């Protein structure tokens, strides 16, 4: 073999190597692009997303801490079942979303081609609502403090700023949030502090109105029944979706970062109803009890 032939063959190998590397770069670029690629469809939220795990953990810590603080979990057994359901929530949510996408003819074609459907069919935020909202009747048994707090928030956030100068609106809203929380804490726990005046003598009915045990039990069974629980929690989710995304709240520089973006009512209702149904199935499996009607 002449030196010219050897040189030509070496050049061809080098050229083939460069083309293979270029093709591999293009393939990896496509696969790890946010908008396309089969790995991207898996990793960037179409079928699965690592960020979901972060959301699941942080949201869970906040939600369960709040539930324990306001009394939405009455017993250790109830807390354990809710925690168990929350642990199972991510795999069930992802499997359900995968099934829905693959069952939809247009979405299936997009997923199999390596791109994510742009239509959001489910929201983990609202699915998780079903696990904790079913315990809210326990939290609102002390009805007066909730009424007092929400009255302060309503006036201070939605009514008073309309007549104030724009310069003072944000300060008034933040003050209302602080005052509403103070009213709730004082009305609920102020009686246990000896050096403070009795909450009933300062706040009146706000500190004393409460639901009877019979009413609370009925509301709890209503929220945890197969027939009424899912639509009830779905309606509550839709209401929160509109209230928490109001411009009166979203223009606050600190608070707006903790609020969800407004989703379509269909996504919120379907996700909340699905989450409630999933939780009630876990309860039935764990306790052997199913509440069809309250």
GROMACS .gro file of C-alpha atoms in nm:
model
  294
    1UNK     CA    1   0.000   0.000   0.000
    2UNK     CA    2   0.141   0.336  -0.101
    3UNK     CA    3   0.176   0.630   0.133
    4UNK     CA    4  -0.093   0.815  -0.068
    5UNK     CA    5  -0.345   0.531  -0.018
    6UNK     CA    6  -0.272   0.510   0.353
    7UNK     CA    7  -0.309   0.884   0.387
    8UNK     CA    8  -0.639   0.882   0.195
    9UNK     CA    9  -0.777   0.598   0.408
   10UNK     CA   10  -0.673   0.776   0.728
   11UNK     CA   11  -0.844   1.092   0.605
   12UNK     CA   12  -1.166   0.898   0.540
   13UNK     CA   13  -1.160   0.752   0.893
   14UNK     CA   14  -1.105   1.098   1.037
   15UNK     CA   15  -1.393   1.234   0.829
   16UNK     CA   16  -1.623   0.950   0.938
   17UNK     CA   17  -1.527   1.013   1.300
   18UNK     CA   18  -1.605   1.382   1.270
   19UNK     CA   19  -1.943   1.311   1.112
   20UNK     CA   20  -2.030   1.056   1.380
   21UNK     CA   21  -1.936   1.303   1.652
   22UNK     CA   22  -2.141   1.574   1.484
   23UNK     CA   23  -2.440   1.339   1.458
   24UNK     CA   24  -2.402   1.240   1.823
   25UNK     CA   25  -2.384   1.607   1.925
   26UNK     CA   26  -2.701   1.678   1.727
   27UNK     CA   27  -2.875   1.378   1.887
   28UNK     CA   28  -2.778   1.479   2.239
   29UNK     CA   29  -2.871   1.838   2.164
   30UNK     CA   30  -3.214   1.725   2.054
   31UNK     CA   31  -3.260   1.485   2.344
   32UNK     CA   32  -3.163   1.737   2.612
   33UNK     CA   33  -3.341   2.032   2.453
   34UNK     CA   34  -3.623   2.164   2.675
   35UNK     CA   35  -3.882   2.151   2.397
   36UNK     CA   36  -3.800   1.827   2.218
   37UNK     CA   37  -3.634   1.491   2.259
   38UNK     CA   38  -3.750   1.170   2.421
   39UNK     CA   39  -3.535   1.222   2.730
   40UNK     CA   40  -3.661   1.577   2.753
   41UNK     CA   41  -4.018   1.450   2.739
   42UNK     CA   42  -3.936   1.234   3.040
   43UNK     CA   43  -3.716   1.471   3.240
   44UNK     CA   44  -3.874   1.807   3.174
   45UNK     CA   45  -4.223   1.742   3.300
   46UNK     CA   46  -4.420   1.577   3.022
   47UNK     CA   47  -4.397   1.231   3.178
   48UNK     CA   48  -4.176   1.302   3.479
   49UNK     CA   49  -3.973   1.591   3.618
   50UNK     CA   50  -3.716   1.601   3.900
   51UNK     CA   51  -3.861   1.939   3.998
   52UNK     CA   52  -4.182   1.758   4.093
   53UNK     CA   53  -3.995   1.586   4.375
   54UNK     CA   54  -3.876   1.922   4.508
   55UNK     CA   55  -4.227   2.064   4.488
   56UNK     CA   56  -4.370   1.750   4.652
   57UNK     CA   57  -4.131   1.773   4.948
   58UNK     CA   58  -4.148   2.149   5.009
   59UNK     CA   59  -4.522   2.169   4.952
   60UNK     CA   60  -4.575   1.868   5.178
   61UNK     CA   61  -4.376   2.018   5.465
   62UNK     CA   62  -4.572   2.344   5.440
   63UNK     CA   63  -4.911   2.178   5.401
   64UNK     CA   64  -4.872   1.927   5.683
   65UNK     CA   65  -4.723   2.188   5.917
   66UNK     CA   66  -5.019   2.414   5.846
   67UNK     CA   67  -5.266   2.127   5.888
   68UNK     CA   68  -5.119   2.038   6.227
   69UNK     CA   69  -5.116   2.404   6.337
   70UNK     CA   70  -5.480   2.476   6.249
   71UNK     CA   71  -5.612   2.141   6.369
   72UNK     CA   72  -5.696   1.981   6.036
   73UNK     CA   73  -5.551   1.650   6.160
   74UNK     CA   74  -5.727   1.519   6.468
   75UNK     CA   75  -5.551   1.192   6.543
   76UNK     CA   76  -5.214   1.028   6.487
   77UNK     CA   77  -5.384   0.758   6.282
   78UNK     CA   78  -5.540   1.019   6.055
   79UNK     CA   79  -5.203   1.189   6.009
   80UNK     CA   80  -5.036   0.858   5.924
   81UNK     CA   81  -5.291   0.777   5.654
   82UNK     CA   82  -5.256   1.123   5.500
   83UNK     CA   83  -4.876   1.093   5.502
   84UNK     CA   84  -4.898   0.750   5.341
   85UNK     CA   85  -5.126   0.888   5.071
   86UNK     CA   86  -4.888   1.180   5.016
   87UNK     CA   87  -4.591   0.944   4.972
   88UNK     CA   88  -4.782   0.753   4.704
   89UNK     CA   89  -4.905   1.072   4.541
   90UNK     CA   90  -4.612   1.138   4.302
   91UNK     CA   91  -4.592   0.791   4.140
   92UNK     CA   92  -4.971   0.773   4.107
   93UNK     CA   93  -4.985   1.126   3.963
   94UNK     CA   94  -4.708   1.055   3.711
   95UNK     CA   95  -4.857   0.721   3.607
   96UNK     CA   96  -5.199   0.881   3.563
   97UNK     CA   97  -5.058   1.171   3.360
   98UNK     CA   98  -4.861   0.929   3.143
   99UNK     CA   99  -5.176   0.722   3.084
  100UNK     CA  100  -5.382   1.030   2.998
  101UNK     CA  101  -5.121   1.159   2.751
  102UNK     CA  102  -5.080   0.823   2.582
  103UNK     CA  103  -5.457   0.770   2.562
  104UNK     CA  104  -5.506   1.104   2.386
  105UNK     CA  105  -5.433   1.051   2.014
  106UNK     CA  106  -5.273   1.391   1.954
  107UNK     CA  107  -5.073   1.387   2.276
  108UNK     CA  108  -4.960   1.031   2.212
  109UNK     CA  109  -4.815   1.130   1.875
  110UNK     CA  110  -4.633   1.425   2.036
  111UNK     CA  111  -4.488   1.216   2.319
  112UNK     CA  112  -4.373   0.937   2.090
  113UNK     CA  113  -4.208   1.193   1.862
  114UNK     CA  114  -4.011   1.333   2.156
  115UNK     CA  115  -4.200   1.652   2.239
  116UNK     CA  116  -4.424   1.747   2.529
  117UNK     CA  117  -4.791   1.839   2.480
  118UNK     CA  118  -4.848   2.204   2.560
  119UNK     CA  119  -5.187   2.140   2.719
  120UNK     CA  120  -5.180   2.085   3.095
  121UNK     CA  121  -5.434   1.822   3.190
  122UNK     CA  122  -5.347   1.776   3.558
  123UNK     CA  123  -5.176   1.980   3.828
  124UNK     CA  124  -4.995   1.817   4.120
  125UNK     CA  125  -5.059   2.126   4.333
  126UNK     CA  126  -5.435   2.080   4.307
  127UNK     CA  127  -5.422   1.700   4.322
  128UNK     CA  128  -5.250   1.725   4.661
  129UNK     CA  129  -5.532   1.951   4.781
  130UNK     CA  130  -5.760   1.647   4.806
  131UNK     CA  131  -5.544   1.488   5.075
  132UNK     CA  132  -5.564   1.777   5.320
  133UNK     CA  133  -5.886   1.961   5.228
  134UNK     CA  134  -6.088   1.660   5.347
  135UNK     CA  135  -5.970   1.745   5.700
  136UNK     CA  136  -6.072   2.112   5.694
  137UNK     CA  137  -6.402   2.057   5.885
  138UNK     CA  138  -6.186   1.973   6.188
  139UNK     CA  139  -5.997   2.300   6.149
  140UNK     CA  140  -6.307   2.519   6.126
  141UNK     CA  141  -6.483   2.375   6.431
  142UNK     CA  142  -6.362   2.686   6.614
  143UNK     CA  143  -6.559   2.892   6.366
  144UNK     CA  144  -6.530   3.234   6.531
  145UNK     CA  145  -6.152   3.286   6.492
  146UNK     CA  146  -6.176   3.197   6.122
  147UNK     CA  147  -6.458   3.447   6.073
  148UNK     CA  148  -6.261   3.718   6.254
  149UNK     CA  149  -5.942   3.657   6.061
  150UNK     CA  150  -6.113   3.649   5.722
  151UNK     CA  151  -6.315   3.962   5.803
  152UNK     CA  152  -5.991   4.150   5.872
  153UNK     CA  153  -5.835   4.015   5.552
  154UNK     CA  154  -6.141   4.102   5.344
  155UNK     CA  155  -6.151   4.461   5.465
  156UNK     CA  156  -5.776   4.517   5.472
  157UNK     CA  157  -5.689   4.359   5.136
  158UNK     CA  158  -5.993   4.397   4.914
  159UNK     CA  159  -6.195   4.692   5.051
  160UNK     CA  160  -5.975   4.948   5.229
  161UNK     CA  161  -5.703   4.977   4.958
  162UNK     CA  162  -5.968   5.095   4.711
  163UNK     CA  163  -6.009   5.420   4.906
  164UNK     CA  164  -5.644   5.466   5.003
  165UNK     CA  165  -5.371   5.644   4.813
  166UNK     CA  166  -5.162   5.402   4.599
  167UNK     CA  167  -4.867   5.493   4.819
  168UNK     CA  168  -5.020   5.322   5.123
  169UNK     CA  169  -5.199   5.026   4.965
  170UNK     CA  170  -4.921   4.768   4.996
  171UNK     CA  171  -4.852   4.865   5.357
  172UNK     CA  172  -5.222   4.839   5.441
  173UNK     CA  173  -5.246   4.493   5.288
  174UNK     CA  174  -4.941   4.364   5.473
  175UNK     CA  175  -5.074   4.512   5.796
  176UNK     CA  176  -5.409   4.342   5.736
  177UNK     CA  177  -5.237   4.004   5.686
  178UNK     CA  178  -5.047   4.048   6.012
  179UNK     CA  179  -5.357   4.170   6.197
  180UNK     CA  180  -5.571   3.883   6.063
  181UNK     CA  181  -5.318   3.629   6.182
  182UNK     CA  182  -5.295   3.799   6.522
  183UNK     CA  183  -5.675   3.791   6.561
  184UNK     CA  184  -5.684   3.420   6.480
  185UNK     CA  185  -5.400   3.332   6.720
  186UNK     CA  186  -5.537   3.548   7.003
  187UNK     CA  187  -5.893   3.421   6.963
  188UNK     CA  188  -5.777   3.058   6.952
  189UNK     CA  189  -5.496   3.049   7.207
  190UNK     CA  190  -5.523   3.376   7.402
  191UNK     CA  191  -5.719   3.216   7.683
  192UNK     CA  192  -5.417   3.003   7.777
  193UNK     CA  193  -5.201   3.312   7.848
  194UNK     CA  194  -5.278   3.435   8.200
  195UNK     CA  195  -5.157   3.795   8.170
  196UNK     CA  196  -5.375   3.868   7.862
  197UNK     CA  197  -5.743   3.963   7.891
  198UNK     CA  198  -5.985   3.688   7.798
  199UNK     CA  199  -6.036   3.681   7.419
  200UNK     CA  200  -6.414   3.678   7.463
  201UNK     CA  201  -6.400   4.009   7.654
  202UNK     CA  202  -6.204   4.176   7.371
  203UNK     CA  203  -6.328   4.006   7.054
  204UNK     CA  204  -6.674   3.898   7.163
  205UNK     CA  205  -6.838   3.627   6.950
  206UNK     CA  206  -6.527   3.599   6.731
  207UNK     CA  207  -6.358   3.411   7.012
  208UNK     CA  208  -6.656   3.208   7.131
  209UNK     CA  209  -6.855   3.089   6.827
  210UNK     CA  210  -6.785   2.726   6.746
  211UNK     CA  211  -6.953   2.442   6.562
  212UNK     CA  212  -7.101   2.160   6.762
  213UNK     CA  213  -6.937   1.819   6.759
  214UNK     CA  214  -7.236   1.680   6.570
  215UNK     CA  215  -7.208   1.946   6.298
  216UNK     CA  216  -6.832   1.897   6.270
  217UNK     CA  217  -6.872   1.521   6.240
  218UNK     CA  218  -7.137   1.562   5.969
  219UNK     CA  219  -6.918   1.805   5.770
  220UNK     CA  220  -6.623   1.568   5.806
  221UNK     CA  221  -6.828   1.276   5.675
  222UNK     CA  222  -6.956   1.498   5.392
  223UNK     CA  223  -6.603   1.592   5.282
  224UNK     CA  224  -6.487   1.230   5.312
  225UNK     CA  225  -6.778   1.066   5.132
  226UNK     CA  226  -6.742   0.920   4.785
  227UNK     CA  227  -7.055   1.094   4.659
  228UNK     CA  228  -6.989   1.448   4.788
  229UNK     CA  229  -6.618   1.465   4.876
  230UNK     CA  230  -6.462   1.495   4.527
  231UNK     CA  231  -6.705   1.759   4.392
  232UNK     CA  232  -6.695   1.952   4.720
  233UNK     CA  233  -6.313   1.968   4.724
  234UNK     CA  234  -6.315   2.049   4.352
  235UNK     CA  235  -6.543   2.348   4.415
  236UNK     CA  236  -6.322   2.460   4.705
  237UNK     CA  237  -6.015   2.434   4.479
  238UNK     CA  238  -6.176   2.644   4.207
  239UNK     CA  239  -6.268   2.909   4.465
  240UNK     CA  240  -5.910   2.917   4.600
  241UNK     CA  241  -5.776   2.930   4.244
  242UNK     CA  242  -5.964   3.257   4.192
  243UNK     CA  243  -5.910   3.409   4.537
  244UNK     CA  244  -5.536   3.343   4.568
  245UNK     CA  245  -5.466   3.478   4.220
  246UNK     CA  246  -5.655   3.803   4.261
  247UNK     CA  247  -5.451   4.112   4.157
  248UNK     CA  248  -5.504   4.257   4.508
  249UNK     CA  249  -5.278   3.979   4.638
  250UNK     CA  250  -5.046   3.934   4.342
  251UNK     CA  251  -4.923   4.293   4.350
  252UNK     CA  252  -4.765   4.244   4.694
  253UNK     CA  253  -4.388   4.210   4.642
  254UNK     CA  254  -4.332   3.929   4.897
  255UNK     CA  255  -4.665   3.748   4.910
  256UNK     CA  256  -4.696   3.704   4.533
  257UNK     CA  257  -4.396   3.470   4.525
  258UNK     CA  258  -4.577   3.224   4.751
  259UNK     CA  259  -4.900   3.220   4.549
  260UNK     CA  260  -4.988   2.979   4.268
  261UNK     CA  261  -5.048   3.089   3.912
  262UNK     CA  262  -5.411   3.078   3.804
  263UNK     CA  263  -5.493   2.752   3.629
  264UNK     CA  264  -5.800   2.681   3.423
  265UNK     CA  265  -6.102   2.584   3.630
  266UNK     CA  266  -6.124   2.253   3.442
  267UNK     CA  267  -5.769   2.155   3.542
  268UNK     CA  268  -5.824   2.262   3.903
  269UNK     CA  269  -6.157   2.082   3.940
  270UNK     CA  270  -6.040   1.761   3.771
  271UNK     CA  271  -5.714   1.753   3.969
  272UNK     CA  272  -5.878   1.824   4.306
  273UNK     CA  273  -6.151   1.566   4.246
  274UNK     CA  274  -5.891   1.309   4.138
  275UNK     CA  275  -5.677   1.378   4.447
  276UNK     CA  276  -5.978   1.343   4.678
  277UNK     CA  277  -6.086   1.018   4.517
  278UNK     CA  278  -5.732   0.884   4.543
  279UNK     CA  279  -5.716   0.974   4.913
  280UNK     CA  280  -6.053   0.814   4.988
  281UNK     CA  281  -5.936   0.495   4.817
  282UNK     CA  282  -5.627   0.493   5.042
  283UNK     CA  283  -5.849   0.542   5.347
  284UNK     CA  284  -6.075   0.257   5.239
  285UNK     CA  285  -5.774   0.028   5.186
  286UNK     CA  286  -5.620   0.120   5.522
  287UNK     CA  287  -5.933   0.110   5.737
  288UNK     CA  288  -6.176  -0.107   5.544
  289UNK     CA  289  -6.437   0.169   5.575
  290UNK     CA  290  -6.604   0.346   5.283
  291UNK     CA  291  -6.841   0.642   5.329
  292UNK     CA  292  -7.073   0.663   5.031
  293UNK     CA  293  -7.311   0.925   5.175
  294UNK     CA  294  -7.270   1.147   5.484
   0.00000   0.00000   0.00000
